[in-house]
């Protein structure tokens, strides 16, 4: 008789945002007349920029002609996209990343879950706490995380690096030695950032201990402060110890279009084995590439018009972040984030748990956010709001929250 992967049975409940979706759907069905403002999931709301739409239309026209039709994409992605990524995202910032070290995909979420496949199950992972759930859940599905303790919300074989108000939501180097270190800056969910000097400490630590850093830079477009690095490859030695994951979802509004990429430098090795070769083998075997029309749209992101239009979109969302940050601060909440990231991280009022505050917000004022406990045990007592709504809905949500009674 066939058997199942029993690691799936160890997973607690359902994926965080699926649970939120069910709660919101039930509330909407019970109160069809109530307008719900969603500031929970990090989904963009502004339409695709004109330069991107133009590129999409042009690529569709190409697909309708025999002489310009495209079938399967190259394993790593089209050279026209990888070259412009290498130049503008890395080489222009002084990072020595080549086009053939870039692997185009359909998004950073998939890559952050799939990247663990090229590593042994004997490896031990370290994660920030709170953390984007995919990092831990994908390793749990693989059987790398040990057993789950429902009482503490922790896995026995995971090294948790607490991120609290006391340390500015930036973790300290772990006392236990990990093999794989997941870092995300600007951070999801806390909105915290790390300085270049702080990130260099992590690179030095990884080289010293023989660990690999899996660096999620999905929100780098929102960085406004000069000392906050856009890439881990701005740090000396990072080519020898780090993989970087990027997304077009938040910087270009591709949440419904799907495009991302992962950088695996050729210098990154385990003994004599290059991780670049392992990821290339996995990519070529299990993935057929992002569609040509989508990669052409990604190319337009780097055009002069595309860059200008997307800077305006990022500014639009960061204006929302400022509105939320200032409004909640004035209302007496303890707030962080919202400066170099589109997320605002707040302490729940009145000693409420994260889910109690979620229910309070939804039921009293019809605003949806994300419970901090869904991101890990250190997220309990906190709550995440996103800046991806419209100006009008963001302002209305703040007005509603100011009327909350506890």
CSV table of C-alpha atoms in Angstrom, one decimal:
chain,number,residue,atom,x,y,z
A,1,UNK,CA,0.0,0.0,0.0
A,2,UNK,CA,1.2,3.5,-0.8
A,3,UNK,CA,2.4,5.7,2.0
A,4,UNK,CA,2.2,9.5,2.5
A,5,UNK,CA,4.8,12.0,3.6
A,6,UNK,CA,3.9,12.0,7.3
A,7,UNK,CA,5.9,15.2,7.8
A,8,UNK,CA,2.8,17.0,6.5
A,9,UNK,CA,0.8,15.6,9.5
A,10,UNK,CA,3.2,17.4,11.9
A,11,UNK,CA,2.3,20.8,10.5
A,12,UNK,CA,0.1,22.8,12.9
A,13,UNK,CA,-3.3,23.9,11.5
A,14,UNK,CA,-3.3,25.5,8.1
A,15,UNK,CA,-1.1,28.1,6.4
A,16,UNK,CA,-1.5,31.4,8.2
A,17,UNK,CA,-3.2,33.4,5.4
A,18,UNK,CA,-5.6,30.5,4.6
A,19,UNK,CA,-6.8,30.7,8.2
A,20,UNK,CA,-7.3,34.4,8.0
A,21,UNK,CA,-9.2,34.0,4.7
A,22,UNK,CA,-11.6,31.6,6.3
A,23,UNK,CA,-12.3,33.9,9.2
A,24,UNK,CA,-12.9,36.9,7.0
A,25,UNK,CA,-15.1,34.9,4.6
A,26,UNK,CA,-17.3,33.7,7.6
A,27,UNK,CA,-17.6,37.3,8.9
A,28,UNK,CA,-18.5,38.6,5.4
A,29,UNK,CA,-21.2,36.0,5.0
A,30,UNK,CA,-22.7,36.8,8.4
A,31,UNK,CA,-22.4,40.6,7.8
A,32,UNK,CA,-22.9,41.1,4.0
A,33,UNK,CA,-23.7,44.8,4.5
A,34,UNK,CA,-20.3,45.6,6.3
A,35,UNK,CA,-17.4,47.0,4.3
A,36,UNK,CA,-14.2,45.2,5.2
A,37,UNK,CA,-10.8,46.9,4.8
A,38,UNK,CA,-8.0,44.4,4.2
A,39,UNK,CA,-4.6,45.4,5.5
A,40,UNK,CA,-3.5,41.9,6.2
A,41,UNK,CA,-2.0,40.0,3.3
A,42,UNK,CA,0.8,41.8,1.5
A,43,UNK,CA,-1.0,42.0,-1.8
A,44,UNK,CA,-0.6,45.1,-3.9
A,45,UNK,CA,-3.6,47.2,-5.1
A,46,UNK,CA,-2.2,49.6,-7.7
A,47,UNK,CA,-2.5,48.5,-11.3
A,48,UNK,CA,0.6,47.5,-13.4
A,49,UNK,CA,2.6,50.5,-14.5
A,50,UNK,CA,2.1,51.7,-18.1
A,51,UNK,CA,5.6,50.6,-19.2
A,52,UNK,CA,4.9,47.1,-18.0
A,53,UNK,CA,1.5,47.0,-19.8
A,54,UNK,CA,3.2,48.2,-23.0
A,55,UNK,CA,5.8,45.4,-22.7
A,56,UNK,CA,3.1,42.8,-22.1
A,57,UNK,CA,1.1,43.9,-25.1
A,58,UNK,CA,4.2,43.9,-27.3
A,59,UNK,CA,5.1,40.4,-26.1
A,60,UNK,CA,1.6,39.1,-26.7
A,61,UNK,CA,1.8,40.4,-30.3
A,62,UNK,CA,5.1,38.6,-30.7
A,63,UNK,CA,3.6,35.4,-29.6
A,64,UNK,CA,1.0,35.7,-32.4
A,65,UNK,CA,3.6,35.6,-35.2
A,66,UNK,CA,5.6,32.6,-36.3
A,67,UNK,CA,8.8,34.6,-36.6
A,68,UNK,CA,8.7,36.0,-33.1
A,69,UNK,CA,6.9,33.1,-31.3
A,70,UNK,CA,8.6,31.7,-28.1
A,71,UNK,CA,8.1,28.3,-26.7
A,72,UNK,CA,10.0,26.9,-23.6
A,73,UNK,CA,12.1,29.5,-21.9
A,74,UNK,CA,15.8,28.8,-21.2
A,75,UNK,CA,16.3,27.0,-17.9
A,76,UNK,CA,17.7,30.0,-16.1
A,77,UNK,CA,15.5,32.6,-17.8
A,78,UNK,CA,16.0,34.7,-20.9
A,79,UNK,CA,19.4,36.4,-21.2
A,80,UNK,CA,17.8,39.8,-21.9
A,81,UNK,CA,16.2,39.8,-18.4
A,82,UNK,CA,19.1,38.2,-16.5
A,83,UNK,CA,21.6,40.7,-18.0
A,84,UNK,CA,19.6,43.7,-17.0
A,85,UNK,CA,19.1,42.3,-13.5
A,86,UNK,CA,22.8,41.6,-13.1
A,87,UNK,CA,23.7,45.1,-14.2
A,88,UNK,CA,21.1,47.3,-12.4
A,89,UNK,CA,20.4,45.3,-9.2
A,90,UNK,CA,24.0,44.2,-8.6
A,91,UNK,CA,26.9,45.6,-10.7
A,92,UNK,CA,25.7,49.2,-10.5
A,93,UNK,CA,25.8,48.7,-6.7
A,94,UNK,CA,29.3,47.3,-6.7
A,95,UNK,CA,28.2,43.7,-6.4
A,96,UNK,CA,30.0,41.2,-8.7
A,97,UNK,CA,27.1,39.1,-9.8
A,98,UNK,CA,27.0,37.8,-13.4
A,99,UNK,CA,23.9,37.1,-15.5
A,100,UNK,CA,24.6,33.3,-15.4
A,101,UNK,CA,24.4,33.3,-11.6
A,102,UNK,CA,20.7,34.5,-11.8
A,103,UNK,CA,17.8,32.0,-12.0
A,104,UNK,CA,14.5,33.5,-13.1
A,105,UNK,CA,11.4,31.9,-11.5
A,106,UNK,CA,7.7,32.6,-10.8
A,107,UNK,CA,8.3,34.2,-7.5
A,108,UNK,CA,10.3,34.4,-4.3
A,109,UNK,CA,7.7,32.4,-2.3
A,110,UNK,CA,8.3,29.3,-4.4
A,111,UNK,CA,12.0,29.7,-4.4
A,112,UNK,CA,12.2,30.2,-0.7
A,113,UNK,CA,10.3,27.0,-0.2
A,114,UNK,CA,12.1,25.0,-2.9
A,115,UNK,CA,15.7,26.1,-2.2
A,116,UNK,CA,15.9,23.7,0.8
A,117,UNK,CA,15.7,20.7,-1.6
A,118,UNK,CA,19.4,21.1,-2.5
A,119,UNK,CA,20.5,20.7,1.2
A,120,UNK,CA,20.8,17.6,3.3
A,121,UNK,CA,18.1,16.7,5.8
A,122,UNK,CA,20.9,16.6,8.4
A,123,UNK,CA,21.2,20.4,8.2
A,124,UNK,CA,19.9,22.5,11.0
A,125,UNK,CA,18.1,25.7,10.2
A,126,UNK,CA,18.1,29.0,12.1
A,127,UNK,CA,15.3,31.5,11.6
A,128,UNK,CA,14.4,34.9,12.9
A,129,UNK,CA,11.4,34.8,15.3
A,130,UNK,CA,8.9,36.1,14.2
A,131,UNK,CA,9.5,34.9,10.6
A,132,UNK,CA,7.8,34.5,7.2
A,133,UNK,CA,6.0,31.1,7.6
A,134,UNK,CA,7.3,29.5,4.4
A,135,UNK,CA,10.8,29.2,5.6
A,136,UNK,CA,9.9,26.9,8.5
A,137,UNK,CA,6.9,25.1,7.0
A,138,UNK,CA,8.8,24.0,3.8
A,139,UNK,CA,11.6,22.6,6.0
A,140,UNK,CA,9.0,20.9,8.2
A,141,UNK,CA,7.5,19.3,5.0
A,142,UNK,CA,10.9,18.0,4.2
A,143,UNK,CA,11.4,16.5,7.6
A,144,UNK,CA,14.2,18.8,8.8
A,145,UNK,CA,12.6,20.5,11.8
A,146,UNK,CA,12.0,17.7,14.2
A,147,UNK,CA,8.8,17.5,16.3
A,148,UNK,CA,6.3,20.4,16.9
A,149,UNK,CA,5.4,21.6,20.4
A,150,UNK,CA,1.9,23.1,20.3
A,151,UNK,CA,2.4,24.6,23.8
A,152,UNK,CA,5.4,26.7,22.8
A,153,UNK,CA,4.8,26.9,19.1
A,154,UNK,CA,8.3,25.7,18.3
A,155,UNK,CA,10.0,22.9,16.4
A,156,UNK,CA,12.6,20.8,18.3
A,157,UNK,CA,15.3,21.0,15.6
A,158,UNK,CA,14.9,24.7,14.7
A,159,UNK,CA,17.2,27.4,16.1
A,160,UNK,CA,15.0,30.4,16.9
A,161,UNK,CA,16.6,33.8,16.9
A,162,UNK,CA,14.2,36.1,18.9
A,163,UNK,CA,13.5,39.5,17.4
A,164,UNK,CA,12.0,41.8,20.0
A,165,UNK,CA,11.5,45.4,20.8
A,166,UNK,CA,14.6,45.2,23.0
A,167,UNK,CA,16.9,44.3,20.1
A,168,UNK,CA,15.2,46.4,17.5
A,169,UNK,CA,13.7,43.3,15.9
A,170,UNK,CA,17.2,42.4,14.6
A,171,UNK,CA,18.5,39.0,15.9
A,172,UNK,CA,21.8,38.3,17.6
A,173,UNK,CA,24.2,35.7,16.3
A,174,UNK,CA,22.9,32.3,17.5
A,175,UNK,CA,24.6,30.5,20.4
A,176,UNK,CA,23.9,27.1,18.8
A,177,UNK,CA,25.6,26.5,15.5
A,178,UNK,CA,23.2,26.4,12.5
A,179,UNK,CA,23.9,25.1,9.0
A,180,UNK,CA,21.3,27.1,7.1
A,181,UNK,CA,20.5,30.7,8.2
A,182,UNK,CA,17.3,32.4,6.9
A,183,UNK,CA,17.4,36.2,7.0
A,184,UNK,CA,14.9,38.6,5.5
A,185,UNK,CA,15.6,42.4,5.4
A,186,UNK,CA,13.7,44.7,5.2
A,187,UNK,CA,11.9,42.2,7.3
A,188,UNK,CA,8.6,40.6,6.9
A,189,UNK,CA,6.7,40.8,9.2
A,190,UNK,CA,8.3,43.4,11.5
A,191,UNK,CA,9.5,45.9,8.9
A,192,UNK,CA,12.9,46.1,10.6
A,193,UNK,CA,16.1,46.7,8.7
A,194,UNK,CA,19.7,45.8,9.2
A,195,UNK,CA,22.8,48.1,8.6
A,196,UNK,CA,25.5,47.1,6.3
A,197,UNK,CA,27.9,46.6,9.2
A,198,UNK,CA,25.4,44.4,11.0
A,199,UNK,CA,24.9,42.3,7.8
A,200,UNK,CA,28.7,42.0,7.4
A,201,UNK,CA,28.8,40.4,10.9
A,202,UNK,CA,26.4,37.7,9.6
A,203,UNK,CA,28.5,37.1,6.5
A,204,UNK,CA,31.7,36.8,8.6
A,205,UNK,CA,29.9,34.4,11.0
A,206,UNK,CA,28.6,32.2,8.2
A,207,UNK,CA,32.1,32.0,6.7
A,208,UNK,CA,33.6,31.3,10.1
A,209,UNK,CA,31.2,28.5,11.0
A,210,UNK,CA,30.6,27.0,7.5
A,211,UNK,CA,26.9,28.0,7.3
A,212,UNK,CA,25.0,29.2,4.3
A,213,UNK,CA,22.8,32.3,4.4
A,214,UNK,CA,19.5,32.3,2.6
A,215,UNK,CA,18.8,36.0,2.2
A,216,UNK,CA,15.3,37.2,1.3
A,217,UNK,CA,15.5,40.7,-0.2
A,218,UNK,CA,12.0,40.9,-1.6
A,219,UNK,CA,11.4,44.3,-0.1
A,220,UNK,CA,14.7,46.1,-1.1
A,221,UNK,CA,12.8,48.6,-3.3
A,222,UNK,CA,11.3,50.2,-0.2
A,223,UNK,CA,14.7,51.0,1.4
A,224,UNK,CA,15.1,54.8,2.0
A,225,UNK,CA,18.0,55.0,4.4
A,226,UNK,CA,21.5,55.0,3.0
A,227,UNK,CA,23.1,52.6,5.4
A,228,UNK,CA,20.6,49.8,4.8
A,229,UNK,CA,22.0,47.4,2.2
A,230,UNK,CA,19.9,46.4,-0.8
A,231,UNK,CA,21.7,43.1,-1.3
A,232,UNK,CA,23.8,40.8,0.9
A,233,UNK,CA,26.4,40.9,-1.9
A,234,UNK,CA,27.3,44.4,-0.8
A,235,UNK,CA,29.2,42.6,2.0
A,236,UNK,CA,32.7,41.3,1.6
A,237,UNK,CA,32.8,37.5,1.3
A,238,UNK,CA,29.0,37.1,0.7
A,239,UNK,CA,29.7,35.3,-2.7
A,240,UNK,CA,31.2,32.5,-0.7
A,241,UNK,CA,28.3,32.0,1.8
A,242,UNK,CA,25.0,33.4,0.6
A,243,UNK,CA,22.1,32.8,-1.7
A,244,UNK,CA,19.8,35.8,-2.4
A,245,UNK,CA,16.1,35.6,-3.3
A,246,UNK,CA,14.2,38.5,-5.0
A,247,UNK,CA,10.7,39.2,-6.1
A,248,UNK,CA,8.9,41.4,-8.6
A,249,UNK,CA,5.7,41.2,-6.6
A,250,UNK,CA,6.1,44.1,-4.2
A,251,UNK,CA,8.4,46.4,-6.3
A,252,UNK,CA,6.5,46.1,-9.6
A,253,UNK,CA,3.0,44.8,-8.6
A,254,UNK,CA,3.5,41.3,-10.0
A,255,UNK,CA,1.6,39.4,-7.3
A,256,UNK,CA,-0.9,38.3,-10.0
A,257,UNK,CA,1.7,38.1,-12.8
A,258,UNK,CA,4.3,36.0,-11.0
A,259,UNK,CA,8.0,36.6,-11.4
A,260,UNK,CA,11.1,36.4,-9.2
A,261,UNK,CA,14.7,35.2,-9.2
A,262,UNK,CA,17.3,33.6,-7.1
A,263,UNK,CA,21.1,34.4,-7.2
A,264,UNK,CA,23.5,31.5,-6.5
A,265,UNK,CA,27.1,32.6,-7.0
A,266,UNK,CA,29.5,30.2,-8.5
A,267,UNK,CA,31.9,30.7,-5.6
A,268,UNK,CA,29.4,29.2,-3.1
A,269,UNK,CA,30.6,25.6,-2.5
A,270,UNK,CA,30.1,22.7,-0.2
A,271,UNK,CA,33.5,21.1,-0.4
A,272,UNK,CA,34.2,20.8,-4.1
A,273,UNK,CA,30.5,20.9,-5.1
A,274,UNK,CA,29.1,24.2,-6.4
A,275,UNK,CA,25.5,25.0,-5.1
A,276,UNK,CA,25.0,26.8,-8.4
A,277,UNK,CA,25.2,23.4,-10.2
A,278,UNK,CA,22.8,21.8,-7.8
A,279,UNK,CA,20.2,24.6,-8.1
A,280,UNK,CA,20.7,24.5,-11.9
A,281,UNK,CA,19.9,20.8,-11.9
A,282,UNK,CA,16.9,21.2,-9.8
A,283,UNK,CA,15.6,24.2,-11.8
A,284,UNK,CA,16.0,22.4,-15.1
A,285,UNK,CA,14.3,19.2,-13.9
A,286,UNK,CA,11.3,20.7,-12.0
A,287,UNK,CA,10.6,24.0,-13.6
A,288,UNK,CA,9.8,25.1,-17.2
A,289,UNK,CA,10.4,28.8,-16.7
A,290,UNK,CA,8.3,31.9,-16.4
A,291,UNK,CA,6.4,32.7,-19.6
A,292,UNK,CA,8.1,34.8,-22.2
A,293,UNK,CA,5.5,37.6,-21.9
A,294,UNK,CA,6.0,37.8,-18.2
A,295,UNK,CA,9.8,38.0,-18.5
A,296,UNK,CA,9.4,40.8,-21.1
A,297,UNK,CA,7.3,42.6,-18.5
A,298,UNK,CA,10.1,42.1,-16.0
A,299,UNK,CA,12.5,43.5,-18.5
A,300,UNK,CA,10.4,46.7,-18.7
A,301,UNK,CA,10.7,47.1,-14.9
A,302,UNK,CA,14.4,48.2,-15.6
A,303,UNK,CA,13.6,50.6,-18.4
A,304,UNK,CA,13.9,54.3,-17.7
A,305,UNK,CA,10.1,54.7,-17.8
A,306,UNK,CA,9.5,51.6,-15.8
A,307,UNK,CA,11.9,52.7,-13.0
A,308,UNK,CA,10.3,56.1,-12.8
A,309,UNK,CA,6.7,54.7,-12.7
A,310,UNK,CA,7.6,52.1,-10.1
A,311,UNK,CA,9.3,54.6,-7.8
A,312,UNK,CA,6.0,56.5,-7.8
A,313,UNK,CA,4.2,53.3,-6.9
A,314,UNK,CA,6.6,52.6,-4.0
A,315,UNK,CA,6.2,56.2,-2.8
A,316,UNK,CA,2.4,55.7,-2.9
A,317,UNK,CA,2.5,52.7,-0.6
A,318,UNK,CA,5.1,54.3,1.7
A,319,UNK,CA,2.8,57.3,2.1
A,320,UNK,CA,0.3,54.7,3.4
A,321,UNK,CA,2.9,53.3,5.7
A,322,UNK,CA,3.6,56.8,7.1
A,323,UNK,CA,-0.2,57.4,7.5
A,324,UNK,CA,-0.6,54.2,9.5
A,325,UNK,CA,2.6,54.7,11.6
A,326,UNK,CA,1.7,58.3,12.5
A,327,UNK,CA,-2.0,57.5,13.1
A,328,UNK,CA,-1.4,54.6,15.4
A,329,UNK,CA,1.3,56.4,17.3
A,330,UNK,CA,-1.0,59.3,17.9
A,331,UNK,CA,-3.7,56.9,19.0
A,332,UNK,CA,-1.3,55.5,21.7
A,333,UNK,CA,-0.1,52.3,20.1
A,334,UNK,CA,3.5,51.1,20.3
A,335,UNK,CA,4.6,51.0,16.6
A,336,UNK,CA,7.7,50.1,14.6
A,337,UNK,CA,8.5,49.4,10.9
A,338,UNK,CA,7.0,51.5,8.1
A,339,UNK,CA,10.2,53.4,7.2
A,340,UNK,CA,12.1,51.0,4.9
A,341,UNK,CA,9.4,48.5,4.5
A,342,UNK,CA,5.6,48.5,3.7
A,343,UNK,CA,4.8,46.7,7.0
A,344,UNK,CA,3.8,48.3,10.3
A,345,UNK,CA,4.4,46.1,13.4
A,346,UNK,CA,2.4,47.1,16.5
A,347,UNK,CA,2.1,45.9,20.0
A,348,UNK,CA,-1.4,44.7,20.7
A,349,UNK,CA,-3.2,46.9,23.3
A,350,UNK,CA,-4.5,45.9,26.7
A,351,UNK,CA,-2.5,42.6,26.9
A,352,UNK,CA,-4.6,41.1,24.2
A,353,UNK,CA,-3.3,38.1,22.3
A,354,UNK,CA,-2.6,38.5,18.6
A,355,UNK,CA,-5.7,36.5,17.6
A,356,UNK,CA,-7.9,38.3,20.1
A,357,UNK,CA,-6.9,41.6,18.6
A,358,UNK,CA,-7.5,40.2,15.1
A,359,UNK,CA,-11.1,39.3,16.2
A,360,UNK,CA,-11.6,42.7,17.8
A,361,UNK,CA,-10.5,44.6,14.7
A,362,UNK,CA,-12.6,42.5,12.4
A,363,UNK,CA,-15.8,42.4,14.5
A,364,UNK,CA,-15.8,45.9,15.9
A,365,UNK,CA,-14.5,48.0,12.9
A,366,UNK,CA,-14.2,45.6,10.0
A,367,UNK,CA,-10.4,45.9,9.5
A,368,UNK,CA,-8.3,42.9,8.7
A,369,UNK,CA,-4.6,42.6,9.8
A,370,UNK,CA,-2.3,39.7,10.5
A,371,UNK,CA,-1.8,38.2,14.0
A,372,UNK,CA,1.9,38.3,15.0
A,373,UNK,CA,1.7,34.8,16.6
A,374,UNK,CA,1.2,33.4,13.1
A,375,UNK,CA,4.8,34.3,12.3
A,376,UNK,CA,6.3,32.5,15.4
A,377,UNK,CA,6.2,32.4,19.2
A,378,UNK,CA,8.0,35.8,19.5
A,379,UNK,CA,5.2,37.4,17.4
A,380,UNK,CA,2.7,36.8,20.1
A,381,UNK,CA,1.4,40.1,21.4
A,382,UNK,CA,2.1,41.9,18.1
A,383,UNK,CA,0.2,42.5,14.9
A,384,UNK,CA,1.1,43.3,11.3
A,385,UNK,CA,-0.6,45.9,9.0
A,386,UNK,CA,0.4,46.4,5.4
A,387,UNK,CA,0.6,49.6,3.4
A,388,UNK,CA,-0.7,48.0,0.2
A,389,UNK,CA,-4.2,49.4,0.3
A,390,UNK,CA,-5.5,52.6,-1.3
A,391,UNK,CA,-5.0,56.0,0.3
A,392,UNK,CA,-8.7,56.2,0.9
A,393,UNK,CA,-9.0,52.8,2.6
A,394,UNK,CA,-5.9,53.3,4.6
A,395,UNK,CA,-7.2,56.6,6.0
A,396,UNK,CA,-10.6,55.0,6.7
A,397,UNK,CA,-9.0,52.1,8.5
A,398,UNK,CA,-7.1,54.4,10.8
A,399,UNK,CA,-10.2,56.4,11.6
A,400,UNK,CA,-12.0,53.2,12.5
A,401,UNK,CA,-9.1,51.9,14.6
A,402,UNK,CA,-9.1,55.1,16.6
A,403,UNK,CA,-12.7,54.4,17.6
A,404,UNK,CA,-11.9,50.9,19.1
A,405,UNK,CA,-12.8,50.2,22.6
A,406,UNK,CA,-11.1,47.6,24.8
